[in-house]
mmCIF file of C-alpha atoms in Angstrom:
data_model
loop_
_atom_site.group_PDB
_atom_site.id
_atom_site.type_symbol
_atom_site.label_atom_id
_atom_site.label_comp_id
_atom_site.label_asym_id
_atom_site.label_seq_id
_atom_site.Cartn_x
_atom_site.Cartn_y
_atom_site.Cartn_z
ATOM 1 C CA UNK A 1 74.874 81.792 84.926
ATOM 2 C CA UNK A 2 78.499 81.815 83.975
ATOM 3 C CA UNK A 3 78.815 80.827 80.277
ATOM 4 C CA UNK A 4 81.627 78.051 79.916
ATOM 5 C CA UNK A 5 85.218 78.832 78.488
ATOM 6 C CA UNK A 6 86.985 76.655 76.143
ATOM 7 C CA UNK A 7 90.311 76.381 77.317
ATOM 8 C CA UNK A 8 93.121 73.049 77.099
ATOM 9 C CA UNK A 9 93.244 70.651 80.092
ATOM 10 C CA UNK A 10 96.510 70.044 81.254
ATOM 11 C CA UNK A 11 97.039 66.674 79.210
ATOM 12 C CA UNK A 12 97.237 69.330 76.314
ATOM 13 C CA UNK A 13 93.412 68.399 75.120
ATOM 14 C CA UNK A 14 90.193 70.917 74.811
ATOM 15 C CA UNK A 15 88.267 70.950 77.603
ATOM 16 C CA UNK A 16 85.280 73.308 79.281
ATOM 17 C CA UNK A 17 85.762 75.261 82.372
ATOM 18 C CA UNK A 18 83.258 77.336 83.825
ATOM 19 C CA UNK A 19 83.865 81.108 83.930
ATOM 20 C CA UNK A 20 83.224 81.112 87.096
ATOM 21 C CA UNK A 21 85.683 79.000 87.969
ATOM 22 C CA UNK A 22 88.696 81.582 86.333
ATOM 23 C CA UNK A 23 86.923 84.347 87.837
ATOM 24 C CA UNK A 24 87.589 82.337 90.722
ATOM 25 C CA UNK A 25 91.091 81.530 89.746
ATOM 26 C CA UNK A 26 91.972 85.287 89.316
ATOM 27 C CA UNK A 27 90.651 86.972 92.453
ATOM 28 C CA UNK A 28 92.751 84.228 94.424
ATOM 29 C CA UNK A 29 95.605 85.254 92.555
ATOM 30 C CA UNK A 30 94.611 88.768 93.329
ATOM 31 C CA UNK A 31 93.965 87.945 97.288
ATOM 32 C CA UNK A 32 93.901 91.260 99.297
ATOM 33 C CA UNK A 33 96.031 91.317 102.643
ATOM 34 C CA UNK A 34 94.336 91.223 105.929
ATOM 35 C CA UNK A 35 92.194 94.420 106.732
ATOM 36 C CA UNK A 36 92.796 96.038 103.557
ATOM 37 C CA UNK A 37 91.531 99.573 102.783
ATOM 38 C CA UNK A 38 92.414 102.806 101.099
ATOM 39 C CA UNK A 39 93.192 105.655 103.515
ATOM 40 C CA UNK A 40 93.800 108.090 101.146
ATOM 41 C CA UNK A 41 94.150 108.246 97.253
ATOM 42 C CA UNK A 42 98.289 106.914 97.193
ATOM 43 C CA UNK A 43 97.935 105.622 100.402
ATOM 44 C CA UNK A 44 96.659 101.917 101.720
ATOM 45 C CA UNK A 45 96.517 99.967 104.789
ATOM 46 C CA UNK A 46 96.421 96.378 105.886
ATOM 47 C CA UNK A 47 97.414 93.574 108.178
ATOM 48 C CA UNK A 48 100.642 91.569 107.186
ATOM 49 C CA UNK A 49 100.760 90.886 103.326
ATOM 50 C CA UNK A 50 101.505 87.186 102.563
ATOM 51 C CA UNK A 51 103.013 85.498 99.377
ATOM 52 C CA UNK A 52 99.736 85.022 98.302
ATOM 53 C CA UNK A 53 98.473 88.855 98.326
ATOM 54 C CA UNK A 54 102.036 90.192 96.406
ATOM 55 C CA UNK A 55 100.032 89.531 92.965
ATOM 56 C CA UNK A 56 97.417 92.537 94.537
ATOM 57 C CA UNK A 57 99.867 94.498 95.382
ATOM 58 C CA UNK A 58 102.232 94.485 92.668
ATOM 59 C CA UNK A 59 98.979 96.065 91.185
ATOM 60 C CA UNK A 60 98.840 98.756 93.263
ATOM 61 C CA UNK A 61 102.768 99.867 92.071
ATOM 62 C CA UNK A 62 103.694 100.572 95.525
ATOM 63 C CA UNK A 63 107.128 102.687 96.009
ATOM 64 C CA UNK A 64 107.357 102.620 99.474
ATOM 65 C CA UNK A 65 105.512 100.063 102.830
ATOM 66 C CA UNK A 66 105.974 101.638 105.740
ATOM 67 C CA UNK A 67 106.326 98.267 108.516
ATOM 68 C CA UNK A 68 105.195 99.150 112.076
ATOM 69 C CA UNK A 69 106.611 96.270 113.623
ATOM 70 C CA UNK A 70 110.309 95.591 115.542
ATOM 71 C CA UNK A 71 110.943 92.475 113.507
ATOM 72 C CA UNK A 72 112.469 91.629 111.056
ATOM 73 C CA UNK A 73 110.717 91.415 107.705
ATOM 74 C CA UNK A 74 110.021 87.808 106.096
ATOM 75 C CA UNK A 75 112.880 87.227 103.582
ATOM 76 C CA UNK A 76 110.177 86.582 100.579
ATOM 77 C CA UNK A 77 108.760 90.085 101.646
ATOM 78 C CA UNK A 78 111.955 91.435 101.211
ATOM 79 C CA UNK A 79 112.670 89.812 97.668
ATOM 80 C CA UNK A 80 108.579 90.928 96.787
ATOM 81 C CA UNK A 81 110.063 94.784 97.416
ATOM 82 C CA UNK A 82 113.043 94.276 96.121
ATOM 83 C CA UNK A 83 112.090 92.351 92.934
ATOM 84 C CA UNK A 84 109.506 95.687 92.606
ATOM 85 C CA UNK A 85 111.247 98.558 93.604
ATOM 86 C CA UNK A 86 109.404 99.465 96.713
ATOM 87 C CA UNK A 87 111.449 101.019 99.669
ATOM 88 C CA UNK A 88 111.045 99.539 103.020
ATOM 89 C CA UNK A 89 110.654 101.871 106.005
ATOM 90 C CA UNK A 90 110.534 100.200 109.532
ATOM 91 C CA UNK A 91 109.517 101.567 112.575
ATOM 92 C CA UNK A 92 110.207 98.850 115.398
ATOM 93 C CA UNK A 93 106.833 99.075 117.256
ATOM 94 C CA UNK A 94 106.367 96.756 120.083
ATOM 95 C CA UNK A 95 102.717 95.207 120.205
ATOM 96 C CA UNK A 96 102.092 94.411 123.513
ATOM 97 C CA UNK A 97 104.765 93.500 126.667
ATOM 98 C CA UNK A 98 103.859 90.579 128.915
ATOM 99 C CA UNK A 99 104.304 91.248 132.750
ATOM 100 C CA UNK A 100 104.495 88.685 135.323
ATOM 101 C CA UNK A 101 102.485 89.100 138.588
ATOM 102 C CA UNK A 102 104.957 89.197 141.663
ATOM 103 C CA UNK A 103 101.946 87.396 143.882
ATOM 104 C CA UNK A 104 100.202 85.243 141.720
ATOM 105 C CA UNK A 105 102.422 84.023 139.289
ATOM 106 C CA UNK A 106 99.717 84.973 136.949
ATOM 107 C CA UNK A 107 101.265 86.929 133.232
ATOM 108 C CA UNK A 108 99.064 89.348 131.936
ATOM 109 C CA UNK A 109 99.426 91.563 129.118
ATOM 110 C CA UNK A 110 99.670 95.276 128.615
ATOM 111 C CA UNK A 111 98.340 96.538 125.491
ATOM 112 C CA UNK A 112 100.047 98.353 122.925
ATOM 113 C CA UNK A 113 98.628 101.952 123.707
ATOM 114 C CA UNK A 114 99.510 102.193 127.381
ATOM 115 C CA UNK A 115 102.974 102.712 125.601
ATOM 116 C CA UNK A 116 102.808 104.019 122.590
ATOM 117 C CA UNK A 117 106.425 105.732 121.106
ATOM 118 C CA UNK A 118 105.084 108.896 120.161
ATOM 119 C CA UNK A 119 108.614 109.930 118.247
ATOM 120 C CA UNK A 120 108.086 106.846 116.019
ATOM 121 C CA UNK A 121 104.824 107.441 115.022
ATOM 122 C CA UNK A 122 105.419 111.381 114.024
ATOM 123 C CA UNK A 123 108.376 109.536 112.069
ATOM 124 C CA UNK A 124 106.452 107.172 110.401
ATOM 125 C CA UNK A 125 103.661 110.216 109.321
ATOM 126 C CA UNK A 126 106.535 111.945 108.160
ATOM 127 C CA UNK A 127 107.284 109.149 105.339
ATOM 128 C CA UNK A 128 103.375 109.083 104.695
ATOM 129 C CA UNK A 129 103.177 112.816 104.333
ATOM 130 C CA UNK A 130 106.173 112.397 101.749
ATOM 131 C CA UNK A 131 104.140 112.273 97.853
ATOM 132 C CA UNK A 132 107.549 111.200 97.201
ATOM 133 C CA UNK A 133 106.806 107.819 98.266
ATOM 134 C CA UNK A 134 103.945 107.548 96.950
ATOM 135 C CA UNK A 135 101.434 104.711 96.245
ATOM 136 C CA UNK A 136 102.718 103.750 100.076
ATOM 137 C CA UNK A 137 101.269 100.586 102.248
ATOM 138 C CA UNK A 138 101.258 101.108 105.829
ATOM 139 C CA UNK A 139 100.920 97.539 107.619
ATOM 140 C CA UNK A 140 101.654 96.255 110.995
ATOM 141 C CA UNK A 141 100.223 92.611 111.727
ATOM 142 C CA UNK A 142 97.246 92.215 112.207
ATOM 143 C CA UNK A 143 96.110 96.122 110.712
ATOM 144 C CA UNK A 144 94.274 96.872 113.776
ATOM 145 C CA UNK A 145 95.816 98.980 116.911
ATOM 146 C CA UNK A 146 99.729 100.160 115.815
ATOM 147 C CA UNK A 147 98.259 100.815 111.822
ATOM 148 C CA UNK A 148 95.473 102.370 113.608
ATOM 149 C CA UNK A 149 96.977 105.118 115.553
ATOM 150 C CA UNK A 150 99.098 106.150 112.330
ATOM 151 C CA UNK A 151 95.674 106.797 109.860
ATOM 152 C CA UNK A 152 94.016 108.041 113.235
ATOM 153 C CA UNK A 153 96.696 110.671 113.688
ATOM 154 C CA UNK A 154 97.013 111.353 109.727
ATOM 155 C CA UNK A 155 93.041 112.212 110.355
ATOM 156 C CA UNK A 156 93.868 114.615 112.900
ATOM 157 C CA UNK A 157 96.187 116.412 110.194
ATOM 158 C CA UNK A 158 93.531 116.046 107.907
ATOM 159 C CA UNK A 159 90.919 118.096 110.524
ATOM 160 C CA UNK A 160 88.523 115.201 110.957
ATOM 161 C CA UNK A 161 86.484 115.523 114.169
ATOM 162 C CA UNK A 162 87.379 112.908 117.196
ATOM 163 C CA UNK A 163 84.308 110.912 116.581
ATOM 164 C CA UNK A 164 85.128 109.744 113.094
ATOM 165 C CA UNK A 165 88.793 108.934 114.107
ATOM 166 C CA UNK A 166 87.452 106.464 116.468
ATOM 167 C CA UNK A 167 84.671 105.600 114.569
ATOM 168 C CA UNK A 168 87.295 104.654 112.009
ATOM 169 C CA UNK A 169 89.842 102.944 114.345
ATOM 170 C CA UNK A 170 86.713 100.515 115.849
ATOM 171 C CA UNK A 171 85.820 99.583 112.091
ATOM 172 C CA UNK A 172 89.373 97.859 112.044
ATOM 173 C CA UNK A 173 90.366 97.273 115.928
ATOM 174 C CA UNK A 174 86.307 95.679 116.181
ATOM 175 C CA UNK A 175 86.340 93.732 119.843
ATOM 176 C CA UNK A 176 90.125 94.644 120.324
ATOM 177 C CA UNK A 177 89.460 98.055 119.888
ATOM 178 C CA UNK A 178 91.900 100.158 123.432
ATOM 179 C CA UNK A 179 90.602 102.876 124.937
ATOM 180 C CA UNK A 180 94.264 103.405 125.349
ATOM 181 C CA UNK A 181 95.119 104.121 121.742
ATOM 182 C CA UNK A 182 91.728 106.347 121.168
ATOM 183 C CA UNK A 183 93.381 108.309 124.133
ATOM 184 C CA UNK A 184 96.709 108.175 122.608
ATOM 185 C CA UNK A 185 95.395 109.872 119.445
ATOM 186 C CA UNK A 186 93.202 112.464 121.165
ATOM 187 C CA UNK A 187 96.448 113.620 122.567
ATOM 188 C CA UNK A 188 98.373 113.201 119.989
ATOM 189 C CA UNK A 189 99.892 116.955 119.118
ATOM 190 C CA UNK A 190 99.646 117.347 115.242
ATOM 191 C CA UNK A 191 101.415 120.976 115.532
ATOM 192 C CA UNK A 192 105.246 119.882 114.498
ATOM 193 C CA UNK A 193 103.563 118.380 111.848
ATOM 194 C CA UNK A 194 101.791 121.036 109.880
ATOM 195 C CA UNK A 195 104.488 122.380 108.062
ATOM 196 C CA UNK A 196 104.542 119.162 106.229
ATOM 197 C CA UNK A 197 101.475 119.056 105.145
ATOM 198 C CA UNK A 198 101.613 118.872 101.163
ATOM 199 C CA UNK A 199 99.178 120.300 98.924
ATOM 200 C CA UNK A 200 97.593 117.635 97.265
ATOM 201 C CA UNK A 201 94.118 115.562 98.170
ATOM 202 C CA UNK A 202 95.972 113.804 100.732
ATOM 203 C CA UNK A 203 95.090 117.196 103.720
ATOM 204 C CA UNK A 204 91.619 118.290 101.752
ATOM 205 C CA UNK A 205 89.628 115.498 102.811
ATOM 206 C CA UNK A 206 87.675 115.861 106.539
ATOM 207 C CA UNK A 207 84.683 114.009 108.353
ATOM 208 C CA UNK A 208 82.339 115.737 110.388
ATOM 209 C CA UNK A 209 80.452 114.495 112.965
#
């Protein structure tokens, strides 16, 4: 049991609150975004940070977010960055394309990985192999299939074992989870890559099956 606080009401007189209560107070303040996680020590993932996560992140003293998606960033995101010196780096990522059936009339929708820009995402692992932007937030929407091919690729680099990249991309993806984009980083050719790898705990760490 929480032990109460003495602290002023807001008519100016003592009052008691429950420590429990401003615990509460502070980890709302503190809200973390959608599917967050640390991939790496410096570097974080999540879905799309709202107003109410920036108090979180301003904690984590981000320099750089690296935003997988083609539009444009919120104007109160951009004042967040701005207000907190963190560089913006976009990589315009379509989600998913909606087709129309010629016969039926019926739209369907085709999912992110049976089209994946594989330029864009050895661009975007470029900027999160850079220490230089470091702390760095890599973020799409909803955290789940475009954020997920960038860490699953950064595990390649990193010499973890198929299994535990996928094993790691279902964690987040969960019932969405595309055989598509587990293909896409199987494939995915890590070679032009190498030479960027920097020498610091970001490359050391691996998963074995």
């Amino acid at each position: 049991m929480g032990r109460p606080l003495n602290r002023r009401r807001a008519d100016g007189l003592p009052g008691i609150v429950d420590i429990g209560f401003v615990a509460g107070e502070m980890e709302e303040e503190m809200a973390r975004p959608l599917n967050f996680a640390v991939v790496e020590t410096g570097v974080f993932r999540s879905g799309f940070p709202e107003a109410g996560n920036f108090s979180f992140l301003r904690s984590l003293r981000l320099r750089s977010v690296v935003y997988l998606c083609p539009e444009p960033y919120p104007e109160a995101n951009l004042e967040f960055l701005e207000d907190n010196g963190i560089r913006l780096f976009q990589f315009g990522i379509e989600g998913h394309k909606k087709h129309q059936n010629a016969k039926s009339e019926a739209s369907f929708q085709e999912p992110f990985g049976n089209n994946i820009p594989e330029e864009m995402i050895r661009e975007a692992l470029k900027v999160v192999l850079d220490v230089r932007n470091h702390p760095l937030l890599i973020h799409c929407n909803r955290g789940k299939h475009r954020t997920g091919c960038v860490v699953g690729c950064l595990r390649k680099l990193q010499k973890w074992c198929l299994s535990s990249v996928f094993d790691e991309y279902q964690r987040f993806a969960a019932a969405k989870a595309r055989v598509s984009d587990q293909r896409f980083m199987e494939l995915f050719d890590i070679t032009s890559l190498k030479h960027l790898s920097p020498p610091f705990g970001l490359l050391k760490s691996s998963a074995v099956a």
